[in-house]
PDB file of C-alpha atoms in Angstrom:
ATOM      1  CA  MET I 379      85.407 103.543  98.013  1.00 45.00           C
ATOM      2  CA  GLN I 380      85.587 100.716  95.513  1.00 47.00           C
ATOM      3  CA  ASN I 381      83.676  97.491  96.007  1.00 48.00           C
ATOM      4  CA  THR I 382      85.412  95.386  98.630  1.00 48.00           C
ATOM      5  CA  GLU I 383      82.625  92.903  99.261  1.00 46.00           C
ATOM      6  CA  GLN I 384      83.653  89.480 100.500  1.00 43.00           C
ATOM      7  CA  THR I 385      83.801  86.854  97.750  1.00 42.00           C
ATOM      8  CA  PRO I 386      84.353  83.145  98.290  1.00 42.00           C
ATOM      9  CA  ARG I 387      87.694  81.618  97.367  1.00 42.00           C
ATOM     10  CA  ASP I 388      87.536  79.422  94.303  1.00 40.00           C
ATOM     11  CA  ALA I 389      89.782  76.709  92.942  1.00 37.00           C
ATOM     12  CA  SER I 390      91.996  79.200  91.122  1.00 40.00           C
ATOM     13  CA  THR I 391      92.969  80.853  94.386  1.00 42.00           C
ATOM     14  CA  GLU I 392      94.016  77.687  96.184  1.00 45.00           C
ATOM     15  CA  ALA I 393      97.659  77.188  97.102  1.00 44.00           C
ATOM     16  CA  GLY I 394      98.152  74.362  94.604  1.00 50.00           C
ATOM     17  CA  GLY I 395      97.724  76.686  91.615  1.00 62.00           C
ATOM     18  CA  ARG I 396     100.153  79.339  92.802  1.00 68.00           C
ATOM     19  CA  PRO I 397     103.946  79.527  92.380  1.00 79.00           C
ATOM     20  CA  TRP I 398     105.778  78.710  95.597  1.00 75.00           C
ATOM     21  CA  ARG I 399     107.184  82.225  95.981  1.00 76.00           C
ATOM     22  CA  HIS I 400     103.673  83.684  95.724  1.00 77.00           C
ATOM     23  CA  ARG I 401     102.373  81.255  98.324  1.00 79.00           C
ATOM     24  CA  ILE I 402     105.134  82.313 100.714  1.00 80.00           C
ATOM     25  CA  VAL I 403     104.562  86.033 100.238  1.00 82.00           C
ATOM     26  CA  GLU I 404     100.773  85.768 100.470  1.00 80.00           C
ATOM     27  CA  ASN I 405     100.824  83.721 103.674  1.00 79.00           C
ATOM     28  CA  ASP I 406     101.845  85.858 106.647  1.00 79.00           C
ATOM     29  CA  THR I 407     103.062  82.923 108.712  1.00 77.00           C
ATOM     30  CA  LEU I 408     105.173  81.476 105.899  1.00 82.00           C
ATOM     31  CA  ARG I 409     106.555  84.878 104.962  1.00 86.00           C
ATOM     32  CA  MET I 410     107.521  85.680 108.534  1.00 84.00           C
ATOM     33  CA  THR I 411     109.114  82.256 109.012  1.00 86.00           C
ATOM     34  CA  VAL I 412     111.165  82.360 105.815  1.00 92.00           C
ATOM     35  CA  LEU I 413     112.319  85.950 106.331  1.00 92.00           C
ATOM     36  CA  SER I 414     113.188  85.234 109.970  1.00 90.00           C
ATOM     37  CA  MET I 415     115.303  82.240 108.969  1.00 94.00           C
ATOM     38  CA  LEU I 416     117.057  84.262 106.285  1.00 95.00           C
ATOM     39  CA  ALA I 417     117.651  87.174 108.659  1.00 94.00           C
ATOM     40  CA  ALA I 418     118.949  84.816 111.346  1.00 94.00           C
ATOM     41  CA  ALA I 419     121.414  83.221 108.920  1.00 96.00           C
ATOM     42  CA  VAL I 420     122.745  86.602 107.819  1.00 95.00           C
ATOM     43  CA  ALA I 421     122.911  87.882 111.414  1.00 93.00           C
ATOM     44  CA  ILE I 422     124.820  84.814 112.591  1.00 92.00           C
ATOM     45  CA  GLY I 423     127.246  85.224 109.706  1.00 91.00           C
ATOM     46  CA  LEU I 424     127.845  88.899 110.485  1.00 88.00           C
ATOM     47  CA  SER I 425     128.235  88.212 114.208  1.00 85.00           C
ATOM     48  CA  THR I 426     130.759  85.476 113.470  1.00 83.00           C
ATOM     49  CA  LEU I 427     132.640  87.878 111.227  1.00 83.00           C
ATOM     50  CA  LEU I 428     132.812  90.450 114.019  1.00 78.00           C
ATOM     51  CA  ILE I 429     133.923  87.885 116.585  1.00 78.00           C
ATOM     52  CA  ALA I 430     136.461  85.906 114.590  1.00 75.00           C
ATOM     53  CA  THR I 431     138.142  88.661 112.596  1.00 77.00           C
ATOM     54  CA  PRO I 432     139.875  91.982 113.358  1.00 75.00           C
ATOM     55  CA  LEU I 433     136.768  93.719 112.035  1.00 73.00           C
ATOM     56  CA  GLY I 434     135.395  93.644 115.581  1.00 69.00           C
ATOM     57  CA  ASP I 435     138.365  95.662 116.821  1.00 69.00           C
ATOM     58  CA  ALA I 436     137.988  98.105 113.948  1.00 71.00           C
ATOM     59  CA  LEU I 437     134.343  98.706 114.930  1.00 69.00           C
ATOM     60  CA  GLY I 438     135.242  99.253 118.573  1.00 66.00           C
ATOM     61  CA  VAL I 439     133.721  96.072 119.957  1.00 69.00           C
ATOM     62  CA  GLY I 440     137.035  95.061 121.514  1.00 65.00           C
ATOM     63  CA  ALA I 441     137.513  92.083 123.803  1.00 64.00           C
ATOM     64  CA  ALA I 442     133.834  92.143 124.820  1.00 62.00           C
ATOM     65  CA  ARG I 443     132.909  90.646 121.456  1.00 63.00           C
ATOM     66  CA  ARG I 444     134.063  87.220 122.629  1.00 65.00           C
ATOM     67  CA  ALA I 445     131.592  87.178 125.535  1.00 68.00           C
ATOM     68  CA  SER I 446     128.611  84.919 124.864  1.00 68.00           C
ATOM     69  CA  TRP I 447     126.082  87.502 126.068  1.00 73.00           C
ATOM     70  CA  MET I 448     127.539  90.144 123.744  1.00 76.00           C
ATOM     71  CA  THR I 449     127.398  87.719 120.843  1.00 78.00           C
ATOM     72  CA  GLY I 450     123.765  86.875 121.566  1.00 82.00           C
ATOM     73  CA  LEU I 451     122.735  90.508 121.946  1.00 83.00           C
ATOM     74  CA  MET I 452     124.547  91.490 118.772  1.00 83.00           C
ATOM     75  CA  THR I 453     122.982  88.634 116.813  1.00 86.00           C
ATOM     76  CA  LEU I 454     119.490  89.496 118.073  1.00 86.00           C
ATOM     77  CA  CYS I 455     119.833  93.157 117.114  1.00 86.00           C
ATOM     78  CA  LEU I 456     121.169  92.287 113.684  1.00 89.00           C
ATOM     79  CA  MET I 457     118.517  89.641 113.101  1.00 91.00           C
ATOM     80  CA  TRP I 458     115.524  91.850 113.817  1.00 88.00           C
ATOM     81  CA  SER I 459     116.950  94.829 111.956  1.00 90.00           C
ATOM     82  CA  ILE I 460     117.609  92.675 108.885  1.00 94.00           C
ATOM     83  CA  TYR I 461     114.202  90.993 109.183  1.00 92.00           C
ATOM     84  CA  SER I 462     112.435  94.349 109.305  1.00 90.00           C
ATOM     85  CA  ALA I 463     114.314  95.587 106.252  1.00 93.00           C
ATOM     86  CA  LEU I 464     113.499  92.414 104.310  1.00 93.00           C
ATOM     87  CA  ASP I 465     109.841  92.513 105.329  1.00 91.00           C
ATOM     88  CA  THR I 466     109.574  96.158 104.278  1.00 91.00           C
ATOM     89  CA  VAL I 467     111.013  95.401 100.843  1.00 93.00           C
ATOM     90  CA  VAL I 468     108.805  92.331 100.366  1.00 92.00           C
ATOM     91  CA  LEU I 469     105.611  94.126 101.417  1.00 90.00           C
ATOM     92  CA  TYR I 470     106.373  97.066  99.148  1.00 90.00           C
ATOM     93  CA  ARG I 471     107.052  94.851  96.151  1.00 89.00           C
ATOM     94  CA  TRP I 472     103.988  92.735  96.908  1.00 89.00           C
ATOM     95  CA  LEU I 473     101.433  95.419  97.716  1.00 90.00           C
ATOM     96  CA  GLY I 474     102.966  98.853  97.268  1.00 89.00           C
ATOM     97  CA  ARG I 475     102.730  98.976  93.482  1.00 86.00           C
ATOM     98  CA  ARG I 476      99.207  97.561  93.071  1.00 90.00           C
ATOM     99  CA  ASP I 477      96.200  99.671  92.215  1.00 91.00           C
ATOM    100  CA  SER I 478      93.231  99.765  94.558  1.00 90.00           C
ATOM    101  CA  THR I 479      91.143  97.102  92.821  1.00 89.00           C
ATOM    102  CA  ASP I 480      94.019  94.640  92.554  1.00 90.00           C
ATOM    103  CA  LEU I 481      95.120  95.303  96.141  1.00 88.00           C
ATOM    104  CA  HIS I 482      91.726  94.666  97.710  1.00 87.00           C
ATOM    105  CA  ALA I 483      90.996  91.669  95.482  1.00 87.00           C
ATOM    106  CA  LEU I 484      94.295  90.072  96.498  1.00 86.00           C
ATOM    107  CA  LEU I 485      93.771  90.678 100.215  1.00 84.00           C
ATOM    108  CA  ARG I 486      90.203  89.397  99.918  1.00 81.00           C
ATOM    109  CA  THR I 487      90.886  86.194  97.981  1.00 76.00           C
ATOM    110  CA  ARG I 488      94.457  84.890  97.919  1.00 69.00           C
ATOM    111  CA  SER I 489      96.118  86.518 100.894  1.00 66.00           C
ATOM    112  CA  ARG I 490      96.334  84.205 103.903  1.00 58.00           C
ATOM    113  CA  GLY I 491      96.666  86.546 106.807  1.00 57.00           C
ATOM    114  CA  PRO I 492      95.469  86.905 110.392  1.00 51.00           C
ATOM    115  CA  LYS I 493      91.724  87.147 110.897  1.00 51.00           C
ATOM    116  CA  GLU I 494      91.739  90.705 112.234  1.00 46.00           C
ATOM    117  CA  SER I 495      88.150  91.360 111.247  1.00 38.00           C
ATOM    118  CA  VAL I 496      86.816  88.015 112.467  1.00 42.00           C
ATOM    119  CA  ASN I 497      88.549  86.566 115.501  1.00 45.00           C
ATOM    120  CA  PRO I 498      91.656  87.774 117.368  1.00 45.00           C
ATOM    121  CA  GLY I 499      92.619  84.202 118.308  1.00 47.00           C
ATOM    122  CA  GLY I 500      93.866  82.723 121.534  1.00 48.00           C
ATOM    123  CA  TRP I 501      96.937  83.273 123.683  1.00 45.00           C
ATOM    124  CA  ARG I 502      98.985  80.636 121.861  1.00 43.00           C
ATOM    125  CA  ALA I 503      98.465  82.275 118.490  1.00 46.00           C
ATOM    126  CA  LEU I 504      99.154  85.684 120.021  1.00 44.00           C
ATOM    127  CA  MET I 505     102.475  84.526 121.446  1.00 43.00           C
ATOM    128  CA  LEU I 506     103.438  83.047 118.074  1.00 44.00           C
ATOM    129  CA  GLY I 507     102.418  86.185 116.238  1.00 43.00           C
ATOM    130  CA  ALA I 508      99.824  84.284 114.211  1.00 44.00           C
ATOM    131  CA  SER I 509      96.578  85.408 115.806  1.00 48.00           C
ATOM    132  CA  SER I 510      96.487  88.942 114.469  1.00 58.00           C
ATOM    133  CA  THR I 511      98.759  91.671 113.273  1.00 59.00           C
ATOM    134  CA  LEU I 512      98.636  92.981 116.825  1.00 63.00           C
ATOM    135  CA  GLY I 513     100.457  89.802 117.873  1.00 72.00           C
ATOM    136  CA  ASN I 514     103.331  90.701 115.557  1.00 67.00           C
ATOM    137  CA  THR I 515     103.215  94.266 116.827  1.00 65.00           C
ATOM    138  CA  VAL I 516     103.493  93.175 120.447  1.00 72.00           C
ATOM    139  CA  THR I 517     106.348  90.836 119.549  1.00 74.00           C
ATOM    140  CA  PHE I 518     108.301  93.629 117.897  1.00 69.00           C
ATOM    141  CA  SER I 519     107.599  96.035 120.763  1.00 70.00           C
ATOM    142  CA  VAL I 520     108.663  93.603 123.477  1.00 76.00           C
ATOM    143  CA  MET I 521     111.778  92.685 121.543  1.00 74.00           C
ATOM    144  CA  ALA I 522     112.785  96.326 121.145  1.00 72.00           C
ATOM    145  CA  MET I 523     112.058  97.045 124.797  1.00 72.00           C
ATOM    146  CA  LEU I 524     114.183  94.142 126.019  1.00 76.00           C
ATOM    147  CA  VAL I 525     117.101  95.043 123.778  1.00 74.00           C
ATOM    148  CA  VAL I 526     117.109  98.695 124.768  1.00 73.00           C
ATOM    149  CA  VAL I 527     116.561  98.060 128.482  1.00 74.00           C
ATOM    150  CA  ILE I 528     119.294  95.422 128.602  1.00 73.00           C
ATOM    151  CA  SER I 529     121.653  97.686 126.701  1.00 73.00           C
ATOM    152  CA  MET I 530     120.850 100.646 128.936  1.00 70.00           C
ATOM    153  CA  TRP I 531     121.565  98.700 132.144  1.00 76.00           C
ATOM    154  CA  MET I 532     124.813  97.085 130.993  1.00 76.00           C
ATOM    155  CA  PRO I 533     127.860  99.389 131.085  1.00 76.00           C
ATOM    156  CA  GLU I 534     129.744  96.964 128.845  1.00 75.00           C
ATOM    157  CA  VAL I 535     127.163  97.523 126.117  1.00 75.00           C
ATOM    158  CA  ARG I 536     126.781 101.266 126.603  1.00 74.00           C
ATOM    159  CA  SER I 537     130.522 101.705 126.222  1.00 75.00           C
ATOM    160  CA  VAL I 538     130.523 100.136 122.742  1.00 76.00           C
ATOM    161  CA  LEU I 539     129.412 102.540 120.022  1.00 77.00           C
ATOM    162  CA  THR I 540     128.557  99.710 117.640  1.00 79.00           C
ATOM    163  CA  MET I 541     126.134  98.189 120.151  1.00 79.00           C
ATOM    164  CA  ARG I 542     124.478 101.553 120.777  1.00 79.00           C
ATOM    165  CA  LEU I 543     123.981 101.977 117.045  1.00 80.00           C
ATOM    166  CA  LEU I 544     122.571  98.454 116.798  1.00 83.00           C
ATOM    167  CA  ALA I 545     120.142  99.235 119.618  1.00 81.00           C
ATOM    168  CA  VAL I 546     118.996 102.336 117.745  1.00 80.00           C
ATOM    169  CA  ALA I 547     118.597 100.335 114.531  1.00 84.00           C
ATOM    170  CA  THR I 548     116.596  97.681 116.385  1.00 84.00           C
ATOM    171  CA  VAL I 549     114.132 100.186 117.812  1.00 82.00           C
ATOM    172  CA  LEU I 550     113.714 102.021 114.511  1.00 83.00           C
ATOM    173  CA  ALA I 551     113.254  98.730 112.669  1.00 86.00           C
ATOM    174  CA  SER I 552     110.656  97.590 115.179  1.00 83.00           C
ATOM    175  CA  TRP I 553     108.766 100.864 114.907  1.00 84.00           C
ATOM    176  CA  ALA I 554     108.741 100.618 111.106  1.00 86.00           C
ATOM    177  CA  SER I 555     107.512  97.029 111.357  1.00 86.00           C
ATOM    178  CA  ILE I 556     104.687  98.141 113.640  1.00 85.00           C
ATOM    179  CA  VAL I 557     103.588 100.748 111.100  1.00 88.00           C
ATOM    180  CA  LEU I 558     103.634  98.263 108.216  1.00 89.00           C
ATOM    181  CA  ALA I 559     101.941  95.484 110.181  1.00 87.00           C
ATOM    182  CA  GLN I 560      99.086  97.763 111.186  1.00 89.00           C
ATOM    183  CA  ALA I 561      98.808  99.130 107.645  1.00 91.00           C
ATOM    184  CA  LEU I 562      98.350  95.566 106.412  1.00 89.00           C
ATOM    185  CA  ARG I 563      95.770  95.013 109.131  1.00 88.00           C
ATOM    186  CA  TYR I 564      93.725  98.040 108.054  1.00 91.00           C
ATOM    187  CA  ALA I 565      93.986  97.078 104.376  1.00 90.00           C
ATOM    188  CA  ARG I 566      92.736  93.554 105.104  1.00 88.00           C
ATOM    189  CA  LEU I 567      89.952  94.900 107.284  1.00 88.00           C
ATOM    190  CA  ALA I 568      88.709  97.041 104.399  1.00 88.00           C
ATOM    191  CA  ALA I 569      89.210  94.355 101.750  1.00 87.00           C
ATOM    192  CA  GLN I 570      87.449  91.591 103.683  1.00 81.00           C
ATOM    193  CA  HIS I 571      84.423  93.703 104.575  1.00 77.00           C
ATOM    194  CA  ASP I 572      81.185  91.986 103.600  1.00 71.00           C
ATOM    195  CA  PRO I 573      78.099  94.236 103.835  1.00 65.00           C
ATOM    196  CA  LYS I 574      75.830  91.175 103.494  1.00 67.00           C
ATOM    197  CA  ARG I 575      77.258  89.397 106.518  1.00 70.00           C
ATOM    198  CA  SER I 576      74.882  89.080 109.465  1.00 69.00           C
ATOM    199  CA  ARG I 577      75.588  91.613 112.199  1.00 65.00           C
ATOM    200  CA  PRO I 578      74.369  92.325 115.716  1.00 66.00           C
ATOM    201  CA  GLU I 579      71.346  94.568 115.948  1.00 66.00           C
ATOM    202  CA  GLY I 580      72.300  98.188 115.446  1.00 64.00           C
ATOM    203  CA  GLU I 581      75.619  97.416 113.727  1.00 69.00           C
ATOM    204  CA  SER I 582      76.028  99.327 110.452  1.00 68.00           C
ATOM    205  CA  PRO I 583      77.027  97.536 107.211  1.00 72.00           C
ATOM    206  CA  ALA I 584      79.040 100.594 106.159  1.00 78.00           C
ATOM    207  CA  PRO I 585      82.680 100.061 105.093  1.00 82.00           C
ATOM    208  CA  PRO I 586      84.935  99.934 108.168  1.00 83.00           C
ATOM    209  CA  ILE I 587      87.447 102.419 106.717  1.00 88.00           C
ATOM    210  CA  ARG I 588      86.702 105.267 104.315  1.00 88.00           C
ATOM    211  CA  PHE I 589      89.227 107.845 103.102  1.00 89.00           C
ATOM    212  CA  ARG I 590      87.777 111.297 102.461  1.00 86.00           C
ATOM    213  CA  GLY I 591      88.590 112.461  98.957  1.00 82.00           C
ATOM    214  CA  SER I 592      89.771 109.028  97.796  1.00 81.00           C
ATOM    215  CA  ASP I 593      87.410 106.360  96.510  1.00 81.00           C
ATOM    216  CA  ALA I 594      90.215 103.988  95.527  1.00 87.00           C
ATOM    217  CA  PRO I 595      92.779 103.787  98.350  1.00 90.00           C
ATOM    218  CA  VAL I 596      96.075 102.029  97.701  1.00 92.00           C
ATOM    219  CA  PHE I 597      98.494 100.473 100.179  1.00 93.00           C
ATOM    220  CA  SER I 598     100.360 103.749 100.717  1.00 92.00           C
ATOM    221  CA  ASP I 599      97.104 105.256 102.031  1.00 92.00           C
ATOM    222  CA  TYR I 600      96.885 102.543 104.676  1.00 92.00           C
ATOM    223  CA  VAL I 601     100.558 103.079 105.529  1.00 92.00           C
ATOM    224  CA  ALA I 602      99.867 106.799 105.964  1.00 90.00           C
ATOM    225  CA  LEU I 603      96.893 105.958 108.191  1.00 91.00           C
ATOM    226  CA  SER I 604      99.010 103.638 110.323  1.00 90.00           C
ATOM    227  CA  LEU I 605     101.800 106.215 110.485  1.00 89.00           C
ATOM    228  CA  THR I 606      99.532 108.990 111.734  1.00 88.00           C
ATOM    229  CA  LEU I 607      97.996 106.756 114.395  1.00 87.00           C
ATOM    230  CA  SER I 608     101.421 105.445 115.447  1.00 83.00           C
ATOM    231  CA  THR I 609     102.625 109.009 116.000  1.00 80.00           C
ATOM    232  CA  MET I 610      99.428 109.896 117.891  1.00 71.00           C
ATOM    233  CA  MET I 611      98.551 112.547 115.298  1.00 72.00           C
ATOM    234  CA  GLY I 612      95.124 111.091 114.604  1.00 71.00           C
ATOM    235  CA  ALA I 613      93.530 110.361 111.237  1.00 72.00           C
ATOM    236  CA  GLN I 614      91.494 113.458 110.414  1.00 76.00           C
ATOM    237  CA  ASP I 615      90.568 112.471 106.854  1.00 82.00           C
ATOM    238  CA  VAL I 616      89.568 108.869 107.610  1.00 87.00           C
ATOM    239  CA  VAL I 617      86.154 107.660 108.765  1.00 86.00           C
ATOM    240  CA  PHE I 618      85.972 104.476 110.836  1.00 87.00           C
ATOM    241  CA  SER I 619      82.747 102.518 111.111  1.00 85.00           C
ATOM    242  CA  GLY I 620      81.844  99.387 113.018  1.00 82.00           C
ATOM    243  CA  ARG I 621      83.132  97.500 116.024  1.00 82.00           C
ATOM    244  CA  ALA I 622      85.955  95.762 114.134  1.00 82.00           C
ATOM    245  CA  ALA I 623      87.415  99.075 112.995  1.00 86.00           C
ATOM    246  CA  ARG I 624      87.132 100.603 116.462  1.00 86.00           C
ATOM    247  CA  THR I 625      88.814  97.549 117.958  1.00 85.00           C
ATOM    248  CA  ALA I 626      91.681  97.804 115.481  1.00 85.00           C
ATOM    249  CA  VAL I 627      92.189 101.496 116.216  1.00 87.00           C
ATOM    250  CA  ARG I 628      91.942 100.999 119.980  1.00 87.00           C
ATOM    251  CA  GLU I 629      94.509  98.203 120.003  1.00 83.00           C
ATOM    252  CA  HIS I 630      96.796 100.161 117.696  1.00 85.00           C
ATOM    253  CA  ALA I 631      96.547 103.269 119.870  1.00 84.00           C
ATOM    254  CA  LEU I 632      97.295 101.289 123.017  1.00 83.00           C
ATOM    255  CA  VAL I 633     100.358  99.582 121.572  1.00 81.00           C
ATOM    256  CA  GLY I 634     101.505 102.814 119.955  1.00 80.00           C
ATOM    257  CA  PHE I 635     101.239 104.724 123.215  1.00 82.00           C
ATOM    258  CA  LEU I 636     103.159 102.088 125.145  1.00 77.00           C
ATOM    259  CA  PHE I 637     105.816 101.865 122.472  1.00 76.00           C
ATOM    260  CA  ASN I 638     106.262 105.625 122.060  1.00 78.00           C
ATOM    261  CA  SER I 639     106.312 106.418 125.760  1.00 74.00           C
ATOM    262  CA  MET I 640     108.423 103.522 127.031  1.00 69.00           C
ATOM    263  CA  ILE I 641     110.709 102.422 124.217  1.00 70.00           C
ATOM    264  CA  ILE I 642     111.559 105.860 122.886  1.00 70.00           C
ATOM    265  CA  ALA I 643     112.181 107.111 126.425  1.00 68.00           C
ATOM    266  CA  ALA I 644     114.516 104.189 127.076  1.00 66.00           C
ATOM    267  CA  LEU I 645     116.261 104.817 123.770  1.00 67.00           C
ATOM    268  CA  ALA I 646     116.779 108.474 124.632  1.00 71.00           C
ATOM    269  CA  SER I 647     118.238 107.487 127.985  1.00 66.00           C
ATOM    270  CA  LEU I 648     120.596 105.081 126.247  1.00 66.00           C
ATOM    271  CA  LEU I 649     121.817 107.660 123.755  1.00 65.00           C
ATOM    272  CA  LEU I 650     122.300 110.350 126.392  1.00 67.00           C
ATOM    273  CA  THR I 651     124.106 108.080 128.830  1.00 60.00           C
ATOM    274  CA  VAL I 652     127.802 108.753 129.134  1.00 49.00           C
ATOM    275  CA  ALA I 653     129.682 105.554 129.737  1.00 45.00           C
TER     276      ALA I 653
END
């Protein structure tokens, strides 16, 4: 695997020397905030269109579209589905087309992301999704669970095909976001590895993630790793080393198991329910 040793940030990597759009993309908190605001604006506009025009009748929403709870549920589903799509496009354009050296250098120097390999943060950061990528993962999972459970228990929602499709889109979008968030976590973990950093006795300085047969992994390799772990298939051609890597895999496996067993089961129940 190529050299991913930790290097200090210098003046050229500070925010003041970067275009504003780069600073937004490279800072997880800013990127999530801006994309959430954009997704919310689009979702509110679409919800208003469905409520105030005959389009709602054409899509089968009917009189229920004027209920405040239906409006809120519809807006939430649209918002998170749109946010996930935007985040996927942004991450692909930002990281997906970079070679291995450029990818790891960016994540090691300019990227301002959660400190997955250093400190998971406190409860406040976790709730805000700023402590670690796991915080974002939990947020997406809880959101999908609430939407599907609420939809499954409300006959008024189950009877509307559009709302069932939105619930499906919300769960699929959340699952895709989980995969991408964890892929970014693994990529940062590898990029920010510093073999010279002091470690507890017995802890190996070996790279936390090594891909067999690939000395220069790109972002798609980390996405594939996250995808296999999210589907509980296991990563047979990847070697993990160190406590930070084991912690990342353990947390990912736990969230993935809960998501796959609970959310997908609830989604299946929703789709198979006859109103």
